[in-house]
Amino acid sequence: MLYLTRLEHFNAAHKLYNPNWSREQNDQMFGKCANDNWHGHNYDLYVTIKGNPDPDTGFLFDVKKLSILIKDYVIEKLDHRNLNLDVDFMQGKMCSTENLAIGIWQQLEPHLPAGVQLHCIKLYETPRIYVEYFG
Amino acid sequence: MLYLTRLEHFNAAHKLYNPNWSREQNDQMFGKCANDNWHGHNYDLYVTIKGNPDPDTGFLFDVKKLSILIKDYVIEKLDHRNLNLDVDFMQGKMCSTENLAIGIWQQLEPHLPAGVQLHCIKLYETPRIYVEYFG
Amino acid sequence: MLYLTRLEHFNAAHKLYNPNWSREQNDQMFGKCANDNWHGHNYDLYVTIKGNPDPDTGFLFDVKKLSILIKDYVIEKLDHRNLNLDVDFMQGKMCSTENLAIGIWQQLEPHLPAGVQLHCIKLYETPRIYVEYFG
Amino acid sequence: MLYLTRLEHFNAAHKLYNPNWSREQNDQMFGKCANDNWHGHNYDLYVTIKGNPDPDTGFLFDVKKLSILIKDYVIEKLDHRNLNLDVDFMQGKMCSTENLAIGIWQQLEPHLPAGVQLHCIKLYETPRIYVEYFG
Amino acid sequence: MLYLTRLEHFNAAHKLYNPNWSREQNDQMFGKCANDNWHGHNYDLYVTIKGNPDPDTGFLFDVKKLSILIKDYVIEKLDHRNLNLDVDFMQGKMCSTENLAIGIWQQLEPHLPAGVQLHCIKLYETPRIYVEYFG
Amino acid sequence: MLYLTRLEHFNAAHKLYNPNWSREQNDQMFGKCANDNWHGHNYDLYVTIKGNPDPDTGFLFDVKKLSILIKDYVIEKLDHRNLNLDVDFMQGKMCSTENLAIGIWQQLEPHLPAGVQLHCIKLYETPRIYVEYFG
């Protein structure tokens, strides 16, 4: 069993705000992250798949095809977007990095071919904070 | 003459949109960066000062004091903000990384003590794009 | 189950020296790391916790609170210190990166709240050498 | 149980070409990677071992000795080489990063001392693509 | 005056070999870099331009257009190529990083628009070795 | 004119303490950096030289020879040392990063061959603080 990882990037705006809470509750919990006018990040997204290399190609999966899948089903929906307003699969959820990683897994997992399994979504919110989700 | 550099970070939302242009002109020039609902970045800010080391301390300038100056006059105004809406010194300007670097220079330069000169503002918009301004 | 990681830094001095060994044995085993006058490192510390996101916040655990816990119970005791002389939880132990990672785990683990488990202490001694401890 | 990782580098040329396929099949599958005149990479190699620290030294294994083992059995055979032409343990295999990681594991694993187990070979082909093999 | 930098990558094979020298002279001067069967690198290319921001856009130059220029006139000719055999502008020259940086400058400089000047080509051969050329 | 840069590393202990000052003055100015029991850093050292490439080799200067010069005249004296106690060229000086960069310049500059000039010593004390000296 081998693991293959591809790094992609996207930029997005978001805020952390629970609509069932008062302004004060939100400010106390989320601080500057609750800024009404949004803030944003450069996200680094590491997608790891696992499987066995094909003897004819030496590839677990063509990394260019993996990159296209990530771009079509994830980056296209997130890059230069507002996570709270523009992204269908984040509607009705808190736009934390945790929930975003789970959402990305759900977007990508159905599109991988037979013999290739999604192993991990690792998402950097800043160079010092990241989240990992293994399904 | 010695040069001392300190790295700080901030996150912000912005969009690129010229209000004197039509929607079409903006979309053609700025593409996804003109998204009405904003997008955002993790900015890396390198501040370089120059001068001569003090014989008693060996310091050009106390780097902790430099960090406090940057935080008080720059980071506090930009971090977790919307560059177009929340930042006084960007009002009426296009919020490009170029103009932001010039604005940061103008915020910081008056607050440096005698004997210490501001040399460069280097601002990363993404890990692959940065701007430098030398005044 | 989700994993959340926070990076912190500290600087410290140490030496590698077994007091039950002769000078020659120490020099043979530890080489320059046994220098009587100490040497030092910038350590990078990655703390990974695991658990489930809270539906109200989207957070596994507030990363600012995690950062405060790490600073209070670990960084405060290690930063700008001498690991052999100044650090209570390293007394009587060899100050290897291996033992330091175990010590950091023991410092931090009792202070995590219910529902959040410590998963990994990853400690870089240099950009090319690191240790991981999973408890 | 502790994990210790050491990073080493090497540069090499290779191409991706299946000799049982036609030129067209190779170009379609491997694109520019099938260039007859070779291309190349700076590879980053992370070797992770696991075991328990020795109470006398605090070491899982002397990282300088680990570095020498990696240099003698792996780097010496790969650095500034042509993976397809010069490397005995890659003969008759597709020179993908996947197969190279497996080959490096097989080179290194027999030479680790008792009490130290090889845990992972992590190999970066570019800063955005890497492979992991756990045996 | 502002400076704007864009990072691009390419992979290539090369060798260092002076055809006017004997085998022994080449081996003595270039060591493993003279390997007949080639070796290779992941090159990081930083292109810096200078000029004044346009008041209507805030841009010194549209960084997406800069990226396209670099790809069309430089990356397309170098990526997954053999620098000695495949690259027209390196014919008859030693394929050192120094000469490659000069060659890249000469490829790119004529294609920049009025008001934008090429300032620097910075080329990393490995993460620890780089060359800068200012024309 | 071309510029060639080589990165080397060293680890060292130091403290910041002016012997002409009282304990209180030192603590007030240098804070934790004045810890009597020392602290330490991983220093990153970038050495930049300038000159013209040799037509026969394509080299400004053989980077392996540059690396040997840096190791012989700088790294050997600093790595795994105490900057205050063990390093001849820092005696009687405050061991700030500023003074260390000047000292490294003075160690290295006399040993460069004709036709090669030292251009810059860039020294990282931490990943967020660095100093540059141009002679």
Short mmCIF file of N, CA and C in Angstrom, two decimals, chain A residues 9-14 32-33 35 37-44 75-76 79-82 85-86 124-128, chain B residues 9-14 32-33 35 37-44 75-76 79-82 85-86 124-128:
data_model
loop_
_atom_site.label_atom_id
_atom_site.label_comp_id
_atom_site.label_asym_id
_atom_site.label_seq_id
_atom_site.Cartn_x
_atom_site.Cartn_y
_atom_site.Cartn_z
N HIS A 9 -3.71 25.04 -3.79
CA HIS A 9 -3.96 26.26 -3.02
C HIS A 9 -5.30 26.88 -3.41
N PHE A 10 -5.91 27.60 -2.46
CA PHE A 10 -7.00 28.50 -2.82
C PHE A 10 -7.05 29.64 -1.81
N ASN A 11 -7.64 30.75 -2.25
CA ASN A 11 -7.85 31.91 -1.39
C ASN A 11 -9.34 32.10 -1.21
N ALA A 12 -9.75 32.47 0.03
CA ALA A 12 -11.18 32.66 0.25
C ALA A 12 -11.40 33.61 1.41
N ALA A 13 -12.60 34.21 1.43
CA ALA A 13 -13.04 35.01 2.57
C ALA A 13 -14.03 34.18 3.39
N HIS A 14 -14.10 34.47 4.69
CA HIS A 14 -15.13 33.85 5.52
C HIS A 14 -15.31 34.68 6.78
N LYS A 32 -11.97 38.45 16.68
CA LYS A 32 -11.81 39.12 15.39
C LYS A 32 -12.32 38.27 14.22
N CYS A 33 -12.42 36.95 14.43
CA CYS A 33 -12.91 36.07 13.35
C CYS A 33 -14.38 36.29 13.05
N ASN A 35 -15.67 39.30 12.58
CA ASN A 35 -15.79 40.60 11.90
C ASN A 35 -16.84 40.54 10.79
N ASN A 37 -17.48 42.31 8.33
CA ASN A 37 -17.02 42.61 6.97
C ASN A 37 -16.10 41.55 6.38
N TRP A 38 -16.01 40.39 7.04
CA TRP A 38 -15.24 39.24 6.55
C TRP A 38 -13.74 39.43 6.78
N HIS A 39 -13.03 38.32 6.73
CA HIS A 39 -11.57 38.33 6.60
C HIS A 39 -11.25 37.13 5.71
N GLY A 40 -9.98 36.80 5.51
CA GLY A 40 -9.70 35.74 4.55
C GLY A 40 -8.37 35.07 4.76
N HIS A 41 -8.16 34.04 3.97
CA HIS A 41 -6.97 33.21 4.11
C HIS A 41 -6.48 32.71 2.75
N ASN A 42 -5.17 32.40 2.69
CA ASN A 42 -4.61 31.50 1.69
C ASN A 42 -4.64 30.10 2.29
N TYR A 43 -5.46 29.24 1.77
CA TYR A 43 -5.53 27.87 2.27
C TYR A 43 -4.59 26.98 1.46
N ASP A 44 -3.84 26.12 2.16
CA ASP A 44 -3.06 25.05 1.52
C ASP A 44 -3.80 23.75 1.73
N ILE A 75 -11.37 23.15 -5.85
CA ILE A 75 -10.76 24.49 -6.00
C ILE A 75 -11.71 25.42 -6.75
N GLU A 76 -12.32 24.92 -7.81
CA GLU A 76 -13.24 25.74 -8.61
C GLU A 76 -14.37 26.33 -7.76
N ASP A 79 -12.02 28.81 -4.66
CA ASP A 79 -10.98 29.81 -4.89
C ASP A 79 -11.57 31.18 -5.21
N HIS A 80 -11.09 32.19 -4.48
CA HIS A 80 -11.58 33.57 -4.65
C HIS A 80 -13.09 33.66 -4.39
N ARG A 81 -13.56 32.83 -3.46
CA ARG A 81 -14.96 32.84 -3.07
C ARG A 81 -15.11 33.29 -1.61
N ASN A 82 -16.36 33.51 -1.24
CA ASN A 82 -16.74 33.73 0.14
C ASN A 82 -17.35 32.42 0.65
N LEU A 85 -21.03 32.62 1.78
CA LEU A 85 -22.06 33.04 0.82
C LEU A 85 -22.06 32.27 -0.49
N ASP A 86 -20.88 31.88 -0.98
CA ASP A 86 -20.77 31.41 -2.36
C ASP A 86 -20.71 29.89 -2.51
N TYR A 124 -4.44 23.63 5.68
CA TYR A 124 -3.78 24.70 6.44
C TYR A 124 -4.61 25.97 6.33
N GLU A 125 -5.02 26.52 7.47
CA GLU A 125 -5.71 27.81 7.51
C GLU A 125 -4.69 28.94 7.53
N THR A 126 -3.61 28.73 8.29
CA THR A 126 -2.44 29.61 8.28
C THR A 126 -1.24 28.68 8.33
N PRO A 127 -0.02 29.20 8.14
CA PRO A 127 1.15 28.30 8.23
C PRO A 127 1.30 27.65 9.60
N ARG A 128 0.57 28.11 10.62
CA ARG A 128 0.74 27.57 11.96
C ARG A 128 -0.48 26.80 12.46
N HIS B 9 2.54 38.54 10.38
CA HIS B 9 1.46 37.99 9.55
C HIS B 9 0.15 38.73 9.81
N PHE B 10 -0.71 38.76 8.79
CA PHE B 10 -2.10 39.14 9.05
C PHE B 10 -2.98 38.48 8.00
N ASN B 11 -4.26 38.32 8.34
CA ASN B 11 -5.26 37.77 7.42
C ASN B 11 -6.26 38.87 7.11
N ALA B 12 -6.70 38.96 5.86
CA ALA B 12 -7.67 39.99 5.52
C ALA B 12 -8.48 39.57 4.31
N ALA B 13 -9.66 40.19 4.18
CA ALA B 13 -10.49 40.03 2.98
C ALA B 13 -10.33 41.27 2.10
N HIS B 14 -10.51 41.11 0.82
CA HIS B 14 -10.54 42.28 -0.07
C HIS B 14 -11.23 41.89 -1.38
N LYS B 32 -11.62 36.61 -11.14
CA LYS B 32 -12.16 36.14 -9.87
C LYS B 32 -11.85 37.10 -8.71
N CYS B 33 -10.82 37.95 -8.88
CA CYS B 33 -10.47 38.89 -7.80
C CYS B 33 -11.53 39.97 -7.62
N ASN B 35 -14.75 39.27 -7.35
CA ASN B 35 -15.91 38.64 -6.74
C ASN B 35 -16.57 39.57 -5.71
N ASN B 37 -18.55 39.14 -3.37
CA ASN B 37 -18.64 38.65 -1.99
C ASN B 37 -17.28 38.52 -1.30
N TRP B 38 -16.24 39.12 -1.91
CA TRP B 38 -14.91 39.17 -1.31
C TRP B 38 -14.18 37.84 -1.42
N HIS B 39 -12.87 37.92 -1.34
CA HIS B 39 -12.03 36.75 -1.08
C HIS B 39 -10.94 37.23 -0.12
N GLY B 40 -9.94 36.39 0.19
CA GLY B 40 -9.01 36.82 1.22
C GLY B 40 -7.67 36.13 1.14
N HIS B 41 -6.75 36.59 1.98
CA HIS B 41 -5.38 36.09 1.96
C HIS B 41 -4.79 36.05 3.36
N ASN B 42 -3.80 35.16 3.54
CA ASN B 42 -2.82 35.27 4.62
C ASN B 42 -1.66 36.09 4.07
N TYR B 43 -1.46 37.28 4.56
CA TYR B 43 -0.36 38.12 4.11
C TYR B 43 0.86 37.91 5.02
N ASP B 44 2.03 37.78 4.41
CA ASP B 44 3.30 37.80 5.15
C ASP B 44 3.95 39.14 4.93
N ILE B 75 -0.52 45.93 11.95
CA ILE B 75 -1.27 44.67 12.09
C ILE B 75 -2.64 44.92 12.73
N GLU B 76 -2.65 45.74 13.76
CA GLU B 76 -3.92 46.03 14.46
C GLU B 76 -4.99 46.56 13.50
N ASP B 79 -5.39 43.10 10.48
CA ASP B 79 -5.62 41.68 10.75
C ASP B 79 -7.09 41.36 10.98
N HIS B 80 -7.60 40.37 10.27
CA HIS B 80 -9.01 39.96 10.33
C HIS B 80 -9.94 41.11 9.94
N ARG B 81 -9.47 41.97 9.03
CA ARG B 81 -10.27 43.08 8.53
C ARG B 81 -10.60 42.88 7.06
N ASN B 82 -11.48 43.75 6.59
CA ASN B 82 -11.77 43.87 5.17
C ASN B 82 -11.03 45.11 4.67
N LEU B 85 -13.24 47.93 3.25
CA LEU B 85 -14.25 48.56 4.11
C LEU B 85 -13.73 49.05 5.45
N ASP B 86 -12.76 48.33 6.04
CA ASP B 86 -12.41 48.58 7.45
C ASP B 86 -11.15 49.42 7.66
N TYR B 124 3.97 39.58 0.95
CA TYR B 124 3.53 38.40 0.20
C TYR B 124 2.01 38.34 0.20
N GLU B 125 1.42 38.30 -0.98
CA GLU B 125 -0.03 38.10 -1.12
C GLU B 125 -0.35 36.61 -1.11
N THR B 126 0.49 35.83 -1.77
CA THR B 126 0.46 34.37 -1.71
C THR B 126 1.92 33.93 -1.65
N PRO B 127 2.18 32.64 -1.38
CA PRO B 127 3.59 32.23 -1.35
C PRO B 127 4.31 32.43 -2.69
N ARG B 128 3.59 32.70 -3.76
CA ARG B 128 4.23 32.85 -5.07
C ARG B 128 4.19 34.27 -5.62
#
